[in-house]
PDB file of C-alpha atoms in Angstrom:
ATOM      1  CA  MET U1284      98.574-135.564 -13.581  1.00 46.00           C
ATOM      2  CA  ALA U1285      95.397-137.436 -12.790  1.00 46.00           C
ATOM      3  CA  ARG U1286      94.903-137.466 -16.298  1.00 47.00           C
ATOM      4  CA  LYS U1287      97.637-138.224 -17.727  1.00 45.00           C
ATOM      5  CA  PHE U1288      97.987-141.324 -15.399  1.00 39.00           C
ATOM      6  CA  HIS U1289      94.440-142.297 -16.770  1.00 52.00           C
ATOM      7  CA  THR U1290      95.252-142.772 -20.511  1.00 50.00           C
ATOM      8  CA  LEU U1291      98.807-143.848 -19.410  1.00 47.00           C
ATOM      9  CA  SER U1292      96.345-146.892 -17.798  1.00 49.00           C
ATOM     10  CA  LEU U1293      94.590-147.151 -20.814  1.00 48.00           C
ATOM     11  CA  PHE U1294      97.346-147.480 -23.328  1.00 44.00           C
ATOM     12  CA  LEU U1295      98.764-150.093 -21.612  1.00 43.00           C
ATOM     13  CA  LEU U1296      95.840-152.014 -21.295  1.00 46.00           C
ATOM     14  CA  PHE U1297      95.089-152.281 -24.635  1.00 44.00           C
ATOM     15  CA  LEU U1298      98.926-153.423 -25.076  1.00 42.00           C
ATOM     16  CA  THR U1299      98.015-156.397 -22.275  1.00 43.00           C
ATOM     17  CA  LEU U1300      95.155-157.073 -24.035  1.00 44.00           C
ATOM     18  CA  LEU U1301      96.711-157.113 -27.923  1.00 42.00           C
ATOM     19  CA  ARG U1302      99.184-159.612 -26.499  1.00 41.00           C
ATOM     20  CA  THR U1303      96.969-161.747 -24.421  1.00 43.00           C
ATOM     21  CA  SER U1304      93.858-162.289 -27.954  1.00 50.00           C
ATOM     22  CA  HIS U1305      94.250-165.008 -29.635  1.00 58.00           C
ATOM     23  CA  ALA U1306      91.613-164.606 -32.586  1.00 81.00           C
ATOM     24  CA  GLY U1307      92.938-167.628 -34.628  1.00 97.00           C
ATOM     25  CA  GLY U1308      90.664-169.790 -37.009  1.00 98.00           C
ATOM     26  CA  ILE U1309      90.850-173.579 -37.800  1.00 99.00           C
ATOM     27  CA  ALA U1310      91.631-174.610 -40.971  1.00 99.00           C
ATOM     28  CA  ILE U1311      90.585-177.722 -42.440  1.00 99.00           C
ATOM     29  CA  TYR U1312      91.667-180.228 -45.181  1.00 99.00           C
ATOM     30  CA  TRP U1313      88.025-181.912 -46.860  1.00 98.00           C
ATOM     31  CA  GLY U1314      88.257-183.758 -49.991  1.00 98.00           C
ATOM     32  CA  GLN U1315      89.935-187.008 -48.850  1.00 98.00           C
ATOM     33  CA  HIS U1316      87.078-189.254 -47.939  1.00 98.00           C
ATOM     34  CA  ILE U1317      83.685-189.930 -49.358  1.00 97.00           C
ATOM     35  CA  ASP U1318      81.973-190.513 -45.374  1.00 98.00           C
ATOM     36  CA  GLU U1319      83.250-186.769 -44.741  1.00 98.00           C
ATOM     37  CA  GLY U1320      80.144-185.565 -45.744  1.00 98.00           C
ATOM     38  CA  THR U1321      79.657-182.860 -48.333  1.00 98.00           C
ATOM     39  CA  LEU U1322      81.938-179.246 -48.307  1.00 98.00           C
ATOM     40  CA  TYR U1323      78.792-177.654 -47.332  1.00 98.00           C
ATOM     41  CA  GLU U1324      78.262-179.455 -44.312  1.00 98.00           C
ATOM     42  CA  ALA U1325      81.575-179.072 -42.829  1.00 98.00           C
ATOM     43  CA  CYS U1326      81.336-175.061 -43.536  1.00 98.00           C
ATOM     44  CA  ALA U1327      77.592-174.806 -42.394  1.00 98.00           C
ATOM     45  CA  THR U1328      79.379-176.064 -38.614  1.00 98.00           C
ATOM     46  CA  ARG U1329      80.308-172.683 -38.334  1.00 97.00           C
ATOM     47  CA  ARG U1330      83.637-174.432 -36.992  1.00 98.00           C
ATOM     48  CA  TYR U1331      86.746-173.534 -40.294  1.00 98.00           C
ATOM     49  CA  THR U1332      87.865-170.501 -41.046  1.00 98.00           C
ATOM     50  CA  HIS U1333      89.791-172.026 -43.769  1.00 99.00           C
ATOM     51  CA  VAL U1334      89.141-174.883 -45.934  1.00 99.00           C
ATOM     52  CA  ASN U1335      91.800-176.547 -48.473  1.00 99.00           C
ATOM     53  CA  ILE U1336      89.903-178.903 -50.718  1.00 99.00           C
ATOM     54  CA  ALA U1337      91.998-181.489 -51.135  1.00 98.00           C
ATOM     55  CA  PHE U1338      93.820-183.088 -53.984  1.00 98.00           C
ATOM     56  CA  LEU U1339      95.098-181.894 -57.094  1.00 98.00           C
ATOM     57  CA  GLU U1340      97.608-184.405 -57.119  1.00 98.00           C
ATOM     58  CA  ARG U1341      98.890-184.954 -60.338  1.00 98.00           C
ATOM     59  CA  PHE U1342     100.365-182.216 -62.492  1.00 98.00           C
ATOM     60  CA  GLY U1343     103.440-180.766 -64.323  1.00 98.00           C
ATOM     61  CA  ASN U1344     106.166-181.949 -66.099  1.00 97.00           C
ATOM     62  CA  ASP U1345     104.082-182.382 -69.042  1.00 97.00           C
ATOM     63  CA  ARG U1346     101.531-184.547 -67.144  1.00 98.00           C
ATOM     64  CA  ILE U1347      97.380-184.091 -67.340  1.00 97.00           C
ATOM     65  CA  PRO U1348      96.604-182.527 -64.907  1.00 98.00           C
ATOM     66  CA  LYS U1349      94.178-184.735 -62.615  1.00 97.00           C
ATOM     67  CA  LEU U1350      91.809-183.967 -59.582  1.00 98.00           C
ATOM     68  CA  ASN U1351      91.106-186.976 -57.088  1.00 97.00           C
ATOM     69  CA  LEU U1352      88.173-186.231 -54.375  1.00 98.00           C
ATOM     70  CA  ALA U1353      88.258-189.926 -53.354  1.00 96.00           C
ATOM     71  CA  GLY U1354      84.375-190.442 -54.884  1.00 95.00           C
ATOM     72  CA  HIS U1355      82.709-187.084 -53.919  1.00 97.00           C
ATOM     73  CA  CYS U1356      82.368-185.871 -57.571  1.00 97.00           C
ATOM     74  CA  ASN U1357      84.186-186.946 -61.028  1.00 94.00           C
ATOM     75  CA  PRO U1358      85.122-184.285 -62.848  1.00 92.00           C
ATOM     76  CA  SER U1359      84.964-186.103 -66.572  1.00 89.00           C
ATOM     77  CA  THR U1360      81.498-186.401 -65.881  1.00 92.00           C
ATOM     78  CA  ASN U1361      81.308-182.875 -65.142  1.00 92.00           C
ATOM     79  CA  SER U1362      79.410-183.879 -61.658  1.00 95.00           C
ATOM     80  CA  CYS U1363      81.770-181.676 -59.731  1.00 97.00           C
ATOM     81  CA  THR U1364      80.296-178.393 -60.840  1.00 96.00           C
ATOM     82  CA  ARG U1365      77.403-178.551 -58.030  1.00 96.00           C
ATOM     83  CA  ILE U1366      80.865-178.507 -55.542  1.00 98.00           C
ATOM     84  CA  GLY U1367      80.624-175.035 -57.077  1.00 98.00           C
ATOM     85  CA  ASP U1368      78.042-174.063 -55.350  1.00 98.00           C
ATOM     86  CA  HIS U1369      79.298-175.386 -52.166  1.00 98.00           C
ATOM     87  CA  ILE U1370      82.491-173.072 -52.852  1.00 98.00           C
ATOM     88  CA  LYS U1371      80.466-169.640 -53.423  1.00 98.00           C
ATOM     89  CA  TYR U1372      78.316-170.705 -49.584  1.00 98.00           C
ATOM     90  CA  CYS U1373      81.447-171.108 -48.036  1.00 98.00           C
ATOM     91  CA  GLN U1374      82.540-167.924 -48.778  1.00 98.00           C
ATOM     92  CA  SER U1375      79.556-166.537 -48.097  1.00 98.00           C
ATOM     93  CA  ARG U1376      80.350-167.084 -44.378  1.00 98.00           C
ATOM     94  CA  GLY U1377      83.298-165.915 -44.671  1.00 98.00           C
ATOM     95  CA  ILE U1378      85.624-169.204 -45.064  1.00 98.00           C
ATOM     96  CA  THR U1379      88.930-168.562 -47.462  1.00 98.00           C
ATOM     97  CA  VAL U1380      88.764-171.936 -49.477  1.00 99.00           C
ATOM     98  CA  LEU U1381      91.891-172.966 -51.378  1.00 99.00           C
ATOM     99  CA  LEU U1382      92.798-175.894 -53.642  1.00 99.00           C
ATOM    100  CA  SER U1383      95.224-178.061 -52.403  1.00 99.00           C
ATOM    101  CA  ILE U1384      98.132-179.424 -54.745  1.00 98.00           C
ATOM    102  CA  GLY U1385      99.910-182.270 -54.350  1.00 98.00           C
ATOM    103  CA  GLY U1386      99.399-184.551 -51.631  1.00 98.00           C
ATOM    104  CA  GLY U1387     101.278-187.749 -50.517  1.00 95.00           C
ATOM    105  CA  ILE U1388     100.150-190.294 -53.396  1.00 94.00           C
ATOM    106  CA  GLY U1389      99.894-188.095 -55.945  1.00 95.00           C
ATOM    107  CA  ARG U1390     102.541-187.643 -59.314  1.00 97.00           C
ATOM    108  CA  TYR U1391     103.409-184.393 -58.959  1.00 98.00           C
ATOM    109  CA  SER U1392     106.526-182.217 -59.997  1.00 98.00           C
ATOM    110  CA  LEU U1393     107.617-179.124 -61.601  1.00 98.00           C
ATOM    111  CA  ALA U1394     110.369-179.514 -64.457  1.00 98.00           C
ATOM    112  CA  SER U1395     111.777-175.826 -64.957  1.00 98.00           C
ATOM    113  CA  ARG U1396     110.308-171.963 -65.014  1.00 98.00           C
ATOM    114  CA  GLU U1397     108.254-172.087 -67.904  1.00 98.00           C
ATOM    115  CA  ASP U1398     106.616-175.707 -65.836  1.00 98.00           C
ATOM    116  CA  ALA U1399     106.052-173.677 -63.417  1.00 98.00           C
ATOM    117  CA  SER U1400     104.062-170.776 -65.466  1.00 98.00           C
ATOM    118  CA  ASP U1401     102.576-172.934 -67.422  1.00 98.00           C
ATOM    119  CA  PHE U1402     101.075-174.597 -64.203  1.00 98.00           C
ATOM    120  CA  SER U1403     100.345-171.329 -62.894  1.00 98.00           C
ATOM    121  CA  ARG U1404      98.303-170.451 -66.059  1.00 98.00           C
ATOM    122  CA  TYR U1405      96.553-173.719 -65.851  1.00 98.00           C
ATOM    123  CA  LEU U1406      95.564-172.776 -61.473  1.00 98.00           C
ATOM    124  CA  TRP U1407      94.404-169.348 -62.381  1.00 98.00           C
ATOM    125  CA  ASN U1408      92.007-170.235 -65.504  1.00 98.00           C
ATOM    126  CA  THR U1409      90.823-173.608 -64.241  1.00 98.00           C
ATOM    127  CA  PHE U1410      90.080-173.089 -60.445  1.00 98.00           C
ATOM    128  CA  LEU U1411      90.721-169.131 -59.769  1.00 98.00           C
ATOM    129  CA  GLY U1412      90.064-165.892 -61.647  1.00 98.00           C
ATOM    130  CA  GLY U1413      90.452-166.868 -65.070  1.00 98.00           C
ATOM    131  CA  THR U1414      88.711-168.086 -68.003  1.00 96.00           C
ATOM    132  CA  SER U1415      88.269-171.828 -69.708  1.00 96.00           C
ATOM    133  CA  PHE U1416      86.147-174.482 -70.806  1.00 94.00           C
ATOM    134  CA  SER U1417      87.378-176.769 -68.106  1.00 94.00           C
ATOM    135  CA  ARG U1418      86.606-175.631 -64.727  1.00 97.00           C
ATOM    136  CA  PRO U1419      85.816-178.562 -63.041  1.00 98.00           C
ATOM    137  CA  PHE U1420      83.642-176.533 -60.205  1.00 98.00           C
ATOM    138  CA  GLY U1421      81.866-174.442 -62.962  1.00 97.00           C
ATOM    139  CA  ASP U1422      82.381-170.402 -62.208  1.00 97.00           C
ATOM    140  CA  ALA U1423      82.949-170.917 -58.820  1.00 98.00           C
ATOM    141  CA  VAL U1424      86.199-168.814 -58.206  1.00 98.00           C
ATOM    142  CA  LEU U1425      88.122-170.213 -55.328  1.00 98.00           C
ATOM    143  CA  ASP U1426      90.330-168.147 -52.988  1.00 98.00           C
ATOM    144  CA  GLY U1427      94.473-169.567 -53.386  1.00 98.00           C
ATOM    145  CA  ILE U1428      95.828-172.394 -53.601  1.00 99.00           C
ATOM    146  CA  ASP U1429      97.386-174.569 -51.015  1.00 99.00           C
ATOM    147  CA  PHE U1430     101.026-176.237 -51.430  1.00 99.00           C
ATOM    148  CA  ASP U1431     100.937-179.841 -49.841  1.00 98.00           C
ATOM    149  CA  ILE U1432     104.310-180.682 -50.960  1.00 98.00           C
ATOM    150  CA  GLU U1433     104.920-184.193 -50.138  1.00 98.00           C
ATOM    151  CA  LEU U1434     106.978-185.524 -53.000  1.00 97.00           C
ATOM    152  CA  GLY U1435     109.387-185.695 -55.184  1.00 95.00           C
ATOM    153  CA  SER U1436     112.076-182.665 -56.074  1.00 96.00           C
ATOM    154  CA  ALA U1437     112.108-179.171 -54.296  1.00 98.00           C
ATOM    155  CA  GLN U1438     112.548-177.724 -57.552  1.00 98.00           C
ATOM    156  CA  ASN U1439     110.886-174.887 -59.278  1.00 98.00           C
ATOM    157  CA  TRP U1440     108.187-174.810 -56.359  1.00 98.00           C
ATOM    158  CA  GLN U1441     109.571-170.651 -55.731  1.00 98.00           C
ATOM    159  CA  TYR U1442     108.718-170.388 -59.329  1.00 98.00           C
ATOM    160  CA  LEU U1443     105.000-171.733 -59.463  1.00 99.00           C
ATOM    161  CA  ALA U1444     105.206-169.358 -56.124  1.00 98.00           C
ATOM    162  CA  GLN U1445     105.927-166.097 -57.763  1.00 98.00           C
ATOM    163  CA  PHE U1446     103.592-166.676 -60.425  1.00 98.00           C
ATOM    164  CA  LEU U1447     100.375-167.452 -58.807  1.00 98.00           C
ATOM    165  CA  LYS U1448     101.316-163.979 -56.893  1.00 98.00           C
ATOM    166  CA  ASP U1449     101.443-162.397 -59.983  1.00 98.00           C
ATOM    167  CA  TYR U1450      97.532-162.690 -60.692  1.00 97.00           C
ATOM    168  CA  HIS U1451      96.655-160.103 -57.803  1.00 94.00           C
ATOM    169  CA  GLY U1452      94.573-161.452 -54.765  1.00 96.00           C
ATOM    170  CA  VAL U1453      95.064-164.655 -55.109  1.00 98.00           C
ATOM    171  CA  TYR U1454      95.837-166.339 -51.505  1.00 98.00           C
ATOM    172  CA  LEU U1455      99.097-168.656 -50.982  1.00 98.00           C
ATOM    173  CA  SER U1456      99.394-171.096 -48.254  1.00 98.00           C
ATOM    174  CA  ALA U1457     101.906-174.405 -47.848  1.00 98.00           C
ATOM    175  CA  ALA U1458     101.469-177.555 -45.415  1.00 98.00           C
ATOM    176  CA  PRO U1459     105.218-177.957 -44.627  1.00 98.00           C
ATOM    177  CA  GLN U1460     106.884-180.779 -42.757  1.00 98.00           C
ATOM    178  CA  CYS U1461     107.859-179.581 -38.770  1.00 98.00           C
ATOM    179  CA  PRO U1462     111.463-180.012 -39.521  1.00 98.00           C
ATOM    180  CA  PHE U1463     113.430-176.686 -40.395  1.00 96.00           C
ATOM    181  CA  PRO U1464     113.379-175.891 -43.253  1.00 96.00           C
ATOM    182  CA  ASP U1465     111.359-178.647 -44.860  1.00 97.00           C
ATOM    183  CA  ARG U1466     113.630-180.065 -47.634  1.00 97.00           C
ATOM    184  CA  LEU U1467     110.657-179.611 -50.422  1.00 98.00           C
ATOM    185  CA  LEU U1468     109.539-176.221 -49.669  1.00 98.00           C
ATOM    186  CA  GLY U1469     111.813-175.169 -48.124  1.00 97.00           C
ATOM    187  CA  ARG U1470     113.042-172.459 -51.415  1.00 97.00           C
ATOM    188  CA  ALA U1471     109.161-171.391 -51.771  1.00 97.00           C
ATOM    189  CA  LEU U1472     108.790-170.327 -48.504  1.00 97.00           C
ATOM    190  CA  ALA U1473     111.949-168.451 -48.244  1.00 96.00           C
ATOM    191  CA  THR U1474     110.501-165.910 -50.930  1.00 96.00           C
ATOM    192  CA  GLY U1475     108.110-164.831 -48.352  1.00 96.00           C
ATOM    193  CA  LEU U1476     104.911-164.655 -50.269  1.00 97.00           C
ATOM    194  CA  PHE U1477     103.251-166.824 -48.757  1.00 98.00           C
ATOM    195  CA  ASP U1478     100.185-165.474 -46.371  1.00 98.00           C
ATOM    196  CA  PHE U1479      99.207-169.345 -43.974  1.00 98.00           C
ATOM    197  CA  VAL U1480     101.596-172.028 -43.441  1.00 98.00           C
ATOM    198  CA  TRP U1481     100.140-174.555 -41.873  1.00 98.00           C
ATOM    199  CA  VAL U1482     103.253-176.864 -40.660  1.00 98.00           C
ATOM    200  CA  GLN U1483     102.499-180.221 -39.604  1.00 98.00           C
ATOM    201  CA  PHE U1484     103.659-180.873 -36.397  1.00 98.00           C
ATOM    202  CA  TYR U1485     103.086-184.599 -36.643  1.00 98.00           C
ATOM    203  CA  ASN U1486     104.128-187.927 -38.596  1.00 97.00           C
ATOM    204  CA  ASN U1487     107.965-185.833 -37.729  1.00 97.00           C
ATOM    205  CA  PRO U1488     109.014-186.945 -33.953  1.00 96.00           C
ATOM    206  CA  ALA U1489     111.777-184.929 -33.865  1.00 96.00           C
ATOM    207  CA  CYS U1490     109.524-182.088 -33.119  1.00 98.00           C
ATOM    208  CA  GLU U1491     105.977-182.635 -32.184  1.00 97.00           C
ATOM    209  CA  TYR U1492     104.151-183.117 -29.321  1.00 97.00           C
ATOM    210  CA  PHE U1493     105.655-186.955 -27.360  1.00 93.00           C
ATOM    211  CA  ASN U1494     103.950-188.489 -24.312  1.00 89.00           C
ATOM    212  CA  GLY U1495     103.259-185.598 -22.510  1.00 91.00           C
ATOM    213  CA  ARG U1496     106.460-183.871 -23.763  1.00 93.00           C
ATOM    214  CA  LYS U1497     106.107-180.607 -25.449  1.00 95.00           C
ATOM    215  CA  TYR U1498     109.604-179.156 -25.839  1.00 96.00           C
ATOM    216  CA  ASN U1499     110.570-180.368 -29.410  1.00 97.00           C
ATOM    217  CA  LEU U1500     107.254-178.648 -30.746  1.00 98.00           C
ATOM    218  CA  GLU U1501     107.698-175.496 -28.105  1.00 97.00           C
ATOM    219  CA  LYS U1502     111.264-175.607 -29.959  1.00 97.00           C
ATOM    220  CA  SER U1503     110.271-176.336 -33.728  1.00 97.00           C
ATOM    221  CA  TRP U1504     107.502-173.552 -33.688  1.00 97.00           C
ATOM    222  CA  LYS U1505     110.003-171.093 -32.048  1.00 96.00           C
ATOM    223  CA  GLN U1506     111.595-171.963 -35.618  1.00 96.00           C
ATOM    224  CA  TRP U1507     108.861-171.385 -38.063  1.00 97.00           C
ATOM    225  CA  THR U1508     107.214-168.477 -36.334  1.00 96.00           C
ATOM    226  CA  THR U1509     111.240-166.024 -36.775  1.00 93.00           C
ATOM    227  CA  ALA U1510     112.741-167.135 -38.969  1.00 83.00           C
ATOM    228  CA  ILE U1511     111.295-166.096 -42.281  1.00 79.00           C
ATOM    229  CA  GLN U1512     109.039-163.700 -43.771  1.00 84.00           C
ATOM    230  CA  TYR U1513     105.495-164.748 -44.030  1.00 83.00           C
ATOM    231  CA  GLY U1514     101.729-164.373 -42.803  1.00 93.00           C
ATOM    232  CA  GLU U1515     100.075-166.488 -40.502  1.00 97.00           C
ATOM    233  CA  VAL U1516     101.836-169.732 -38.981  1.00 97.00           C
ATOM    234  CA  PHE U1517      98.571-172.434 -37.787  1.00 98.00           C
ATOM    235  CA  LEU U1518      99.460-175.631 -35.729  1.00 98.00           C
ATOM    236  CA  GLY U1519      98.969-178.330 -37.759  1.00 98.00           C
ATOM    237  CA  LEU U1520      97.621-181.235 -36.227  1.00 98.00           C
ATOM    238  CA  PRO U1521      95.977-184.977 -37.016  1.00 98.00           C
ATOM    239  CA  ALA U1522      92.181-184.986 -35.732  1.00 98.00           C
ATOM    240  CA  ALA U1523      91.915-188.329 -34.475  1.00 98.00           C
ATOM    241  CA  LYS U1524      94.739-190.391 -32.953  1.00 97.00           C
ATOM    242  CA  GLY U1525      93.927-192.787 -36.232  1.00 97.00           C
ATOM    243  CA  ALA U1526      94.803-189.906 -38.404  1.00 98.00           C
ATOM    244  CA  ALA U1527      98.600-190.511 -38.205  1.00 97.00           C
ATOM    245  CA  GLY U1528     101.226-192.415 -37.451  1.00 96.00           C
ATOM    246  CA  ASN U1529     102.019-190.048 -34.194  1.00 96.00           C
ATOM    247  CA  GLY U1530     101.693-186.314 -32.664  1.00 97.00           C
ATOM    248  CA  PHE U1531      98.272-185.939 -32.187  1.00 98.00           C
ATOM    249  CA  ILE U1532      97.420-183.826 -28.818  1.00 98.00           C
ATOM    250  CA  PRO U1533      94.439-184.563 -26.817  1.00 98.00           C
ATOM    251  CA  ALA U1534      92.368-181.500 -27.160  1.00 98.00           C
ATOM    252  CA  GLY U1535      91.975-181.329 -23.177  1.00 98.00           C
ATOM    253  CA  VAL U1536      96.231-180.578 -23.214  1.00 97.00           C
ATOM    254  CA  LEU U1537      95.877-178.653 -26.385  1.00 98.00           C
ATOM    255  CA  THR U1538      93.794-175.734 -24.586  1.00 98.00           C
ATOM    256  CA  SER U1539      95.723-176.173 -21.583  1.00 97.00           C
ATOM    257  CA  GLU U1540      98.911-176.303 -22.015  1.00 96.00           C
ATOM    258  CA  ILE U1541     100.173-175.849 -25.847  1.00 97.00           C
ATOM    259  CA  LEU U1542      98.116-172.788 -27.204  1.00 98.00           C
ATOM    260  CA  GLN U1543      99.225-170.617 -24.441  1.00 93.00           C
ATOM    261  CA  VAL U1544     102.891-170.591 -25.217  1.00 94.00           C
ATOM    262  CA  ILE U1545     102.409-170.392 -29.407  1.00 97.00           C
ATOM    263  CA  GLN U1546      99.638-167.724 -29.344  1.00 97.00           C
ATOM    264  CA  ASP U1547     102.349-165.411 -27.368  1.00 92.00           C
ATOM    265  CA  THR U1548     103.320-164.353 -31.544  1.00 93.00           C
ATOM    266  CA  SER U1549     102.268-162.230 -34.009  1.00 93.00           C
ATOM    267  CA  LYS U1550     101.814-164.551 -36.809  1.00 96.00           C
ATOM    268  CA  TYR U1551     100.020-167.232 -34.545  1.00 97.00           C
ATOM    269  CA  GLY U1552      96.775-168.165 -37.102  1.00 98.00           C
ATOM    270  CA  GLY U1553      95.321-170.946 -35.123  1.00 98.00           C
ATOM    271  CA  VAL U1554      95.476-174.645 -35.692  1.00 98.00           C
ATOM    272  CA  MET U1555      95.395-176.507 -39.196  1.00 99.00           C
ATOM    273  CA  LEU U1556      93.501-180.307 -38.519  1.00 99.00           C
ATOM    274  CA  TRP U1557      93.617-183.203 -40.839  1.00 98.00           C
ATOM    275  CA  SER U1558      91.314-183.709 -41.795  1.00 98.00           C
ATOM    276  CA  ARG U1559      87.101-183.074 -42.345  1.00 98.00           C
ATOM    277  CA  TYR U1560      86.458-186.876 -42.071  1.00 98.00           C
ATOM    278  CA  PHE U1561      88.620-187.614 -38.598  1.00 98.00           C
ATOM    279  CA  ASP U1562      86.680-183.828 -37.156  1.00 98.00           C
ATOM    280  CA  GLU U1563      83.039-184.899 -37.838  1.00 97.00           C
ATOM    281  CA  ARG U1564      83.743-188.264 -36.026  1.00 98.00           C
ATOM    282  CA  THR U1565      85.881-186.779 -33.421  1.00 98.00           C
ATOM    283  CA  GLY U1566      84.544-183.561 -32.524  1.00 98.00           C
ATOM    284  CA  TYR U1567      87.839-182.050 -32.118  1.00 98.00           C
ATOM    285  CA  SER U1568      87.387-178.872 -33.521  1.00 98.00           C
ATOM    286  CA  ALA U1569      84.140-178.166 -31.477  1.00 98.00           C
ATOM    287  CA  SER U1570      86.525-179.318 -28.313  1.00 98.00           C
ATOM    288  CA  ILE U1571      89.086-176.428 -29.227  1.00 98.00           C
ATOM    289  CA  ILE U1572      87.355-173.572 -30.996  1.00 98.00           C
ATOM    290  CA  ASP U1573      86.756-171.332 -27.774  1.00 97.00           C
ATOM    291  CA  SER U1574      90.405-171.235 -27.141  1.00 98.00           C
ATOM    292  CA  VAL U1575      91.868-171.308 -30.335  1.00 98.00           C
TER     293      VAL U1575
END
């Protein structure tokens, strides 16, 4: 009888530890400010588990794709190949590195299912596991594609996700706005194909933390973690007050009041920060890493 009780106690302790263990990560966007340091330096901090290289800002609908890394390099002069070595370094540290497509100022859309198919082949051959005479990062193979679709139409992103997932081993992530469902990525996310979803809980007063009030954020978080079948969900935040119009959460508030609430779900993945430039100046990720 005592032996059975002991075994039961150990099992209950295991379940308790499983529920309270968060083991989340920190995702960061890199590539949109020349003063943010190199990709190598970002990964060398050991604070990030995922890096989104931003942005491929022009593509689709017969547009010539354009990679804009804010002065870090210029694909037309082959000066981005050195970043390929940085990508390999990051991956050697266990960091997942993705190419982010879209952004807030680009020109992009997908005109049809066929357009999505063509663009998926371009991404595979240019940045992922395929082959092309034009590979900005040389022979470095990115781990996947991040959908940061903030402009234009909601059409055909679900097809792009499906075509990319047909290339086995490609991770998909997305950065929807926190109002649920996202007006541009709702159909794509409904496919259930996305491995990481870093929801932007900023610049959206209806579902973000504001002036000490966290109810709207918690309500929206519950929607995102219960309504759709996909992988891990990250809490997307600005890494400084100046990184977004609103939605900034002081690091102390995040660790003492917010994380303990949102970590109580199997879909919790961690925190996403915009961006490396702001985080490098505030040390926000260093302040929260032990709690994430």
